[in-house]
Tab-separated table of C-alpha atoms and ligand atoms in Angstrom:
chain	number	residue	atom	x	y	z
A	1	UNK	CA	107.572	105.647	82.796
A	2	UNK	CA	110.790	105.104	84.397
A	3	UNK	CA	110.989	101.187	84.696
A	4	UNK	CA	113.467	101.306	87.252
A	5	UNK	CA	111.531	102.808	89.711
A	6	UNK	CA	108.857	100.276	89.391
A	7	UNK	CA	110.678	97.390	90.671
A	8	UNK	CA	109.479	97.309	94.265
A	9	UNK	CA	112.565	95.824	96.380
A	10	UNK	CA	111.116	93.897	99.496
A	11	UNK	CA	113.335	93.069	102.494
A	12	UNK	CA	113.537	89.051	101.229
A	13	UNK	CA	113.024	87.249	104.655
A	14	UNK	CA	114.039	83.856	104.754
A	15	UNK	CA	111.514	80.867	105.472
A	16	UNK	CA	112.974	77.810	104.333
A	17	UNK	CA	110.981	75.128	102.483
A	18	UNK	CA	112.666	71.427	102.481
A	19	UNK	CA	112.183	69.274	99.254
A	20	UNK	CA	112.866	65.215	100.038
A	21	UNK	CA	111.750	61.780	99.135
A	22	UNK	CA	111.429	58.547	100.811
A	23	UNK	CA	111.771	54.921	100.002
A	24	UNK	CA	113.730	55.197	97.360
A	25	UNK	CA	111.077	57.795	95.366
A	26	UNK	CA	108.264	55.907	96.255
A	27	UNK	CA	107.325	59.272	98.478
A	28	UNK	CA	107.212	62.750	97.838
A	29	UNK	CA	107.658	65.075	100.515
A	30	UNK	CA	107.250	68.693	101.421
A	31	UNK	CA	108.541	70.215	104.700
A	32	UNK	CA	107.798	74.606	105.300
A	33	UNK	CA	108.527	76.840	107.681
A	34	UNK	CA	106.708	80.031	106.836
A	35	UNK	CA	106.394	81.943	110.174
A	36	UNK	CA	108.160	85.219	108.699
A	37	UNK	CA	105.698	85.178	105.635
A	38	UNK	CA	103.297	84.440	107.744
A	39	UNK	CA	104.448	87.638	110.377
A	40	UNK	CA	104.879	89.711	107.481
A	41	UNK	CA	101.082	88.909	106.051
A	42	UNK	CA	99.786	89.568	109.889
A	43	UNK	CA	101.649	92.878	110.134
A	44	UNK	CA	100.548	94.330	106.247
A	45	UNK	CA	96.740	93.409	107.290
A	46	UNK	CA	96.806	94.293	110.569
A	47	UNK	CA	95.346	90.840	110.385
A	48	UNK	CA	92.985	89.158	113.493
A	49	UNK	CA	94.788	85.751	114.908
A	50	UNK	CA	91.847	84.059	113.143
A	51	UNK	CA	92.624	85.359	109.823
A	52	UNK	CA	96.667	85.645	110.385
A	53	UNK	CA	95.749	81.923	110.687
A	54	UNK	CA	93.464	81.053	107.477
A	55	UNK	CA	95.751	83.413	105.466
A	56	UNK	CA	98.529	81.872	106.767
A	57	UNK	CA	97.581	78.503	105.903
A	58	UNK	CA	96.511	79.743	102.318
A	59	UNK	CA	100.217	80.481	101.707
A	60	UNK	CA	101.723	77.985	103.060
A	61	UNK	CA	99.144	76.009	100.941
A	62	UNK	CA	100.209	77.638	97.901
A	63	UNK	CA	103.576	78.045	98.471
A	64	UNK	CA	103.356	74.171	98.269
A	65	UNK	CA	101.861	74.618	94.638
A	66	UNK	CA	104.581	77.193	93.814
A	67	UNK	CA	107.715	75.218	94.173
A	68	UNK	CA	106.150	72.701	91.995
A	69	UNK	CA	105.767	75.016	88.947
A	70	UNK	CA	108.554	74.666	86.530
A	71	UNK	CA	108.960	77.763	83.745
A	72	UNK	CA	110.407	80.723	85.283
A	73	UNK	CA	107.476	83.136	84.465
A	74	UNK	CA	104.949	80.487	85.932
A	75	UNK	CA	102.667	81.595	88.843
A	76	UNK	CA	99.567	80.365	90.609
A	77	UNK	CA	97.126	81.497	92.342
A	78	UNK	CA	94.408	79.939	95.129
A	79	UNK	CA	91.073	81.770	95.314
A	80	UNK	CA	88.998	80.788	98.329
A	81	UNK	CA	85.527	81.776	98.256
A	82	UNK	CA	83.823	79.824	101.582
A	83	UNK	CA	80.825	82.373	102.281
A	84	UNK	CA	82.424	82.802	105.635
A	85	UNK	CA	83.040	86.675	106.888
A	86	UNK	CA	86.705	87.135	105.884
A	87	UNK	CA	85.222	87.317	102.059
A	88	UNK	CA	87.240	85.865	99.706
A	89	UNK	CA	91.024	85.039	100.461
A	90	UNK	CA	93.403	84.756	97.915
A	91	UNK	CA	97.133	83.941	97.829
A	92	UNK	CA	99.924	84.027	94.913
A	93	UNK	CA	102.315	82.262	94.481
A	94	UNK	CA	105.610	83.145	91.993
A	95	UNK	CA	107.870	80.313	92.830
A	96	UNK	CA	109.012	80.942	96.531
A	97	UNK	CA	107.564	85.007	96.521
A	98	UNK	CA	104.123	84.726	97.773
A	99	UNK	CA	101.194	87.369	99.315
A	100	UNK	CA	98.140	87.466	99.908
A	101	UNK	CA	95.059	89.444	100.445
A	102	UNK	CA	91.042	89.189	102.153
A	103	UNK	CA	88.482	91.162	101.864
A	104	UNK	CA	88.147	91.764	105.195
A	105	UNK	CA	91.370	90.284	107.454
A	106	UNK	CA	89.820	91.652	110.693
A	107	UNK	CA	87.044	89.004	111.877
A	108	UNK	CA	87.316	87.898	114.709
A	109	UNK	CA	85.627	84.800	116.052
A	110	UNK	CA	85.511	82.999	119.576
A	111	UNK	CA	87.760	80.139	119.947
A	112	UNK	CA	86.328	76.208	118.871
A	113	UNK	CA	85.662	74.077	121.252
A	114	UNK	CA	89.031	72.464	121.525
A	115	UNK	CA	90.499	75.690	122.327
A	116	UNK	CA	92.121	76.480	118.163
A	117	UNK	CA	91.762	79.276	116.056
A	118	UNK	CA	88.265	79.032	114.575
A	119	UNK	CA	89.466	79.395	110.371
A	120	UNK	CA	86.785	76.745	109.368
A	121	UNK	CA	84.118	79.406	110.423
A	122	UNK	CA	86.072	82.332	109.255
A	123	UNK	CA	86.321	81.190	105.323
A	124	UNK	CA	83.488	78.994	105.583
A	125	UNK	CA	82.888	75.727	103.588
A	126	UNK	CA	80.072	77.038	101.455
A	127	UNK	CA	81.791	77.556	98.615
A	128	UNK	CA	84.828	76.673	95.935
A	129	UNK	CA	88.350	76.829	96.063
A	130	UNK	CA	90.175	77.671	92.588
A	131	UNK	CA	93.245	76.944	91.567
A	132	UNK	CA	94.485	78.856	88.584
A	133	UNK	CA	97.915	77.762	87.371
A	134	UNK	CA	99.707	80.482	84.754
A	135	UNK	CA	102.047	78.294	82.661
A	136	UNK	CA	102.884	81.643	80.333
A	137	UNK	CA	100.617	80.039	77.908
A	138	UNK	CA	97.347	81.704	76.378
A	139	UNK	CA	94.594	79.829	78.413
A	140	UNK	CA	95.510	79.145	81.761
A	141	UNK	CA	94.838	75.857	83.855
A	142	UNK	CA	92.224	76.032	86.497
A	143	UNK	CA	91.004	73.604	89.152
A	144	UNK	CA	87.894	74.116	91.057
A	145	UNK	CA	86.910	71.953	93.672
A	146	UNK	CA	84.093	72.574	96.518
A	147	UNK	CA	85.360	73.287	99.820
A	148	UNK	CA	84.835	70.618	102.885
A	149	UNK	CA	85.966	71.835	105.872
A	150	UNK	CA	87.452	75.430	105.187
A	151	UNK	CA	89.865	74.820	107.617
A	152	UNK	CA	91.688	74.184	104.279
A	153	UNK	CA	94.567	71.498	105.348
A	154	UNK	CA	91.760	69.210	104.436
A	155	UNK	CA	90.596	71.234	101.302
A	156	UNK	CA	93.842	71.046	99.971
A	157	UNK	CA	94.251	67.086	100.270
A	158	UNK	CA	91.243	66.591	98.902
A	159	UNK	CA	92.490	69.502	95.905
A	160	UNK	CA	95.213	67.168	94.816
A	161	UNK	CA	93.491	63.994	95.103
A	162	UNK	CA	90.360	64.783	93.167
A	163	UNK	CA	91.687	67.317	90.640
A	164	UNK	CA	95.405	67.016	90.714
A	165	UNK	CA	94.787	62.866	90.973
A	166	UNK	CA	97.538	62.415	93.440
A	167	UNK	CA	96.268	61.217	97.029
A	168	UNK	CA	98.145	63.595	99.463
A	169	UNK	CA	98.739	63.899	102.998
A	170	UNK	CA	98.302	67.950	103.922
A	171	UNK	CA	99.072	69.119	107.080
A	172	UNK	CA	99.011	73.719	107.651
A	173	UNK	CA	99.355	75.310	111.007
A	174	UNK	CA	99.894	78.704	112.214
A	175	UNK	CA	100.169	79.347	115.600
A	176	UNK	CA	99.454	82.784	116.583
A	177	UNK	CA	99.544	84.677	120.065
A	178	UNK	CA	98.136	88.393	119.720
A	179	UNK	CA	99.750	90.273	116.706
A	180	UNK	CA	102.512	87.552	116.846
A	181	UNK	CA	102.941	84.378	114.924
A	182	UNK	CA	105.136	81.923	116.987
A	183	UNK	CA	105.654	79.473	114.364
A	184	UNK	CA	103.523	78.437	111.127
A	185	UNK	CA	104.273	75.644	108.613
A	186	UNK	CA	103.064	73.066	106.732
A	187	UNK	CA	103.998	69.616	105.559
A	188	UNK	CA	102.795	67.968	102.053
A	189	UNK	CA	103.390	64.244	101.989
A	190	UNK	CA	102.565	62.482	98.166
A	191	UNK	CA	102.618	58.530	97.423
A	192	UNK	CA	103.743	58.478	94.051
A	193	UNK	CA	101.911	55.876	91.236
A	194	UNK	CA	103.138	52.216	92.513
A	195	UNK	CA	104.224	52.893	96.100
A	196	UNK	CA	103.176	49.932	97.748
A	197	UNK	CA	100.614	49.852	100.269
A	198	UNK	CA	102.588	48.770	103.584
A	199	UNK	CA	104.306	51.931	102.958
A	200	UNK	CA	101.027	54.255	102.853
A	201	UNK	CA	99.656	52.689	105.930
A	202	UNK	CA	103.111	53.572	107.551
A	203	UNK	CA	102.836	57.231	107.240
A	204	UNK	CA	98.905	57.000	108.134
A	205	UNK	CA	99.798	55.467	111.287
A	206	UNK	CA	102.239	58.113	111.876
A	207	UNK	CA	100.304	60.612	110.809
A	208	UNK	CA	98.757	62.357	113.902
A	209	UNK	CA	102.014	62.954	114.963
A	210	UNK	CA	102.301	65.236	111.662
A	211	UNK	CA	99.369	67.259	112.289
A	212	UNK	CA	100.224	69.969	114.780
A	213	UNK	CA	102.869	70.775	112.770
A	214	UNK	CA	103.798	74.488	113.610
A	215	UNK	CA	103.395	73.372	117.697
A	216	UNK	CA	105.732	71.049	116.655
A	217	UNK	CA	108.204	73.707	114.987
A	218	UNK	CA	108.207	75.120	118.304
A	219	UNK	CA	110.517	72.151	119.446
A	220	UNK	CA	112.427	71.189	117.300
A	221	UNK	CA	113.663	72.491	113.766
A	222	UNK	CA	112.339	71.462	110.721
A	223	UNK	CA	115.176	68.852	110.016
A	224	UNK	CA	115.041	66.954	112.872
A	225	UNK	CA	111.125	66.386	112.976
A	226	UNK	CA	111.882	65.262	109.441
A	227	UNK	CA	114.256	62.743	110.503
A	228	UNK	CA	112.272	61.395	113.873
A	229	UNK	CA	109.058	61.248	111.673
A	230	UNK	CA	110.611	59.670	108.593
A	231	UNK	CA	113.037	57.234	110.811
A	232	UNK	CA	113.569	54.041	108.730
A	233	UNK	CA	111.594	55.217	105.693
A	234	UNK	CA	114.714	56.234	103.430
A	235	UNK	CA	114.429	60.149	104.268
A	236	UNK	CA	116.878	61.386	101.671
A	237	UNK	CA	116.672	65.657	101.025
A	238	UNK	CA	116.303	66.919	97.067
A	239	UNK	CA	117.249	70.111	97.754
A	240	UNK	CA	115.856	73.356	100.229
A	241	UNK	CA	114.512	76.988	98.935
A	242	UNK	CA	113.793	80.198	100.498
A	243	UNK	CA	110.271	81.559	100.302
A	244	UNK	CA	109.801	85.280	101.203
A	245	UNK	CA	106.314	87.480	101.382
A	246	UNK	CA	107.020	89.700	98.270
A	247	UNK	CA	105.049	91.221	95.672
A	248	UNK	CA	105.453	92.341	92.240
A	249	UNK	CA	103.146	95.271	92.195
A	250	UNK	CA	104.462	98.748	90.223
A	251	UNK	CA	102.756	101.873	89.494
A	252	UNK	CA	102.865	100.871	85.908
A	253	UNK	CA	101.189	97.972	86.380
A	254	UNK	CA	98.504	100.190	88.175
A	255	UNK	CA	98.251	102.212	85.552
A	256	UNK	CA	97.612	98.997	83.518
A	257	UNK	CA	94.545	98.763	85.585
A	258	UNK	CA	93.221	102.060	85.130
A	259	UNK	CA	93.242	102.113	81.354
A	260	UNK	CA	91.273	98.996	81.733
A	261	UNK	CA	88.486	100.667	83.683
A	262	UNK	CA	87.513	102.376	80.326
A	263	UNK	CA	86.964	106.084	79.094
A	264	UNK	CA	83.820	106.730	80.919
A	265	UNK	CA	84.570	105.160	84.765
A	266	UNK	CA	88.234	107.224	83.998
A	267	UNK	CA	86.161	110.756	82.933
A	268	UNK	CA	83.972	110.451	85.626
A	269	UNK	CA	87.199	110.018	88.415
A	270	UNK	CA	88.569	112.949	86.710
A	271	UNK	CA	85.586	115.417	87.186
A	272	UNK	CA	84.484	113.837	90.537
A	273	UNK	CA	88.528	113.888	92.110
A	274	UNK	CA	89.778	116.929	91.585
A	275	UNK	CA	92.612	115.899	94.395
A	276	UNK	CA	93.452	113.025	92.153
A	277	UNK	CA	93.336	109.416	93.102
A	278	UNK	CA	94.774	107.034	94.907
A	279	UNK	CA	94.701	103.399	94.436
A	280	UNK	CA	96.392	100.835	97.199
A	281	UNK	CA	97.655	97.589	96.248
A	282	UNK	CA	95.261	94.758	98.023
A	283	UNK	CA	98.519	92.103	98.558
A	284	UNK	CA	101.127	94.757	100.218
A	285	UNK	CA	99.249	97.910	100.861
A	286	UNK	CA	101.385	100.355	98.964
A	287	UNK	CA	99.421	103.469	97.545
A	288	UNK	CA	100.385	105.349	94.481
A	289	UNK	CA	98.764	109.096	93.578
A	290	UNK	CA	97.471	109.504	90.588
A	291	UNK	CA	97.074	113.249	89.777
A	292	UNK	CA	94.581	114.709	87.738
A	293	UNK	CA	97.210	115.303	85.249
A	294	UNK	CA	97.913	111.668	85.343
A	295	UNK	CA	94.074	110.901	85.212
A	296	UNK	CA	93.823	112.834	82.021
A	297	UNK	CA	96.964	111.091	80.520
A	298	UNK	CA	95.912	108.033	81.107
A	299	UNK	CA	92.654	109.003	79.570
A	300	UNK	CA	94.237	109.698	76.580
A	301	UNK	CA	96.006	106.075	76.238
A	302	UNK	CA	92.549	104.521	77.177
A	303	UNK	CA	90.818	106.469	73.928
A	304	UNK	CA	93.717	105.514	71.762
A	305	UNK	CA	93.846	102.037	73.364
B	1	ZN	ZN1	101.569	95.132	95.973
């Protein structure tokens, strides 16, 4: 197998995600703008708004966990499993390259009540959310949590606080008009150990003007809702990243999973496809063919294997 060929090289589209703390530490903060991950996950699923929305939050979600991952070959992933008709979403994230996939990204839903996106009833909140964090170690970690709400801004904050034990402030929005999202982004606002209480009830008092946060984006740049919502709170900026919709699939990796279905599942494709096969990736859609010829190789490795 020619390894050069496997590298997939995505167009890298630039979202920007904004690192910064406030009273002197006291604060962690998070600020994303993910529309173009978001457009790109919309476009590969030929996604509904509904679930351009819930996947879109997912990632932005996860993208959150991402950045905080240290070791280079560190990844994590957030399964959501709500019994709601999208099936189960799931997003990746490898640092700032993230994707995502649902079994079934074309529900569509009427509107709630007060006029949003309905992603609540589209996941559903009869279920778990797991986190599984891939620290290049043997065993990975893994959080599970039940899910409240679905919506998952909610699910998230109550993710950290309960199995991460750090209280956290999570706001997600994607706003979407037909096959086009306008903006989407999220914001991720920690108290560290010690911060002293005056300061929490600050940002709760501010918070509702946090919420909408990717109507928001609509105004005014990321920055400067940063500095009007953190005015007099000791905004200072750690540093900025790019995050990009990217994945890491190959045809050898493919492969990979073929060998693992096992000598029977692999003769029985062989007699029953005489065309071949053809396997898509769920995250980015690209299809590889597997010929007979390649069937029968791999075949081989799985009997040796
Ligand atoms: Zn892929």
């Amino acid at each position: 197998m020619d390894a050069e060929k496997d590298i997939q090289i995505e167009r890298r589209e630039g979202a920007e995600m904004i690192r910064a703390t406030l009273m002197d530490g006291q604060v962690r903060v998070m600020m994303l703008e993910t529309t173009q991950m978001c457009q790109r996950a919309a476009d590969i699923h030929n996604a509904t708004p509904v679930c351009t929305a819930a996947m879109g939050r997912l990632m932005t979600a996860t993208a959150m966990l991402g950045v905080m991952m240290k070791g280079e070959n560190e990844s994590v992933t957030v399964n959501i499993k709500g019994g709601g008709p999208m099936g189960t979403v799931v997003a990746v994230a490898n640092h700032g390259d993230l994707k995502v996939c649902a079994d079934d990204p074309q529900v569509e839903l009427p509107l709630r009540e007060d006029g949003k996106l309905n992603v609540g009833g589209a996941i559903g909140k009869d279920g778990y959310m797991t986190v599984i964090k891939d620290l290049g170690l043997r065993e990975p970690y893994i959080g599970q949590i039940e899910l409240v709400s679905g919506e998952l801004g909610i699910d998230f904050a109550n993710y950290f606080t309960v199995s991460e034990q750090q209280p956290s402030l999570v706001a997600l929005g994607v706003l979407v008009s037909g096959d086009a999202v306008l903006k989407a982004g999220g914001l991720l606002i920690q108290p560290l150990p010690g911060c002293p209480d005056s300061v929490i009830s600050e940002l709760e008092l501010r918070s509702p003007l946090m919420a909408d946060i990717s109507r928001e984006l609509c105004y005014e740049p990321m920055e400067d809702l940063a500095k009007k919502w953190f005015d007099g709170l000791k905004y200072v900026v750690l540093g900025e990243s790019e995050l990009s919709y990217r994945c890491n699939c190959s045809r050898s990796r493919m492969e990979r999973a073929l060998i693992t279905l096992g000598q029977e599942e692999l003769t029985r494709m062989i007699q029953d496809e005489q065309e071949g096969a053809e396997l898509t990736c769920h995250f980015c859609k690209k299809t590889e063919k597997f010929t007979q010829h390649d069937l029968i190789r791999l075949l081989n490795q799985a009997t040796r294997g």
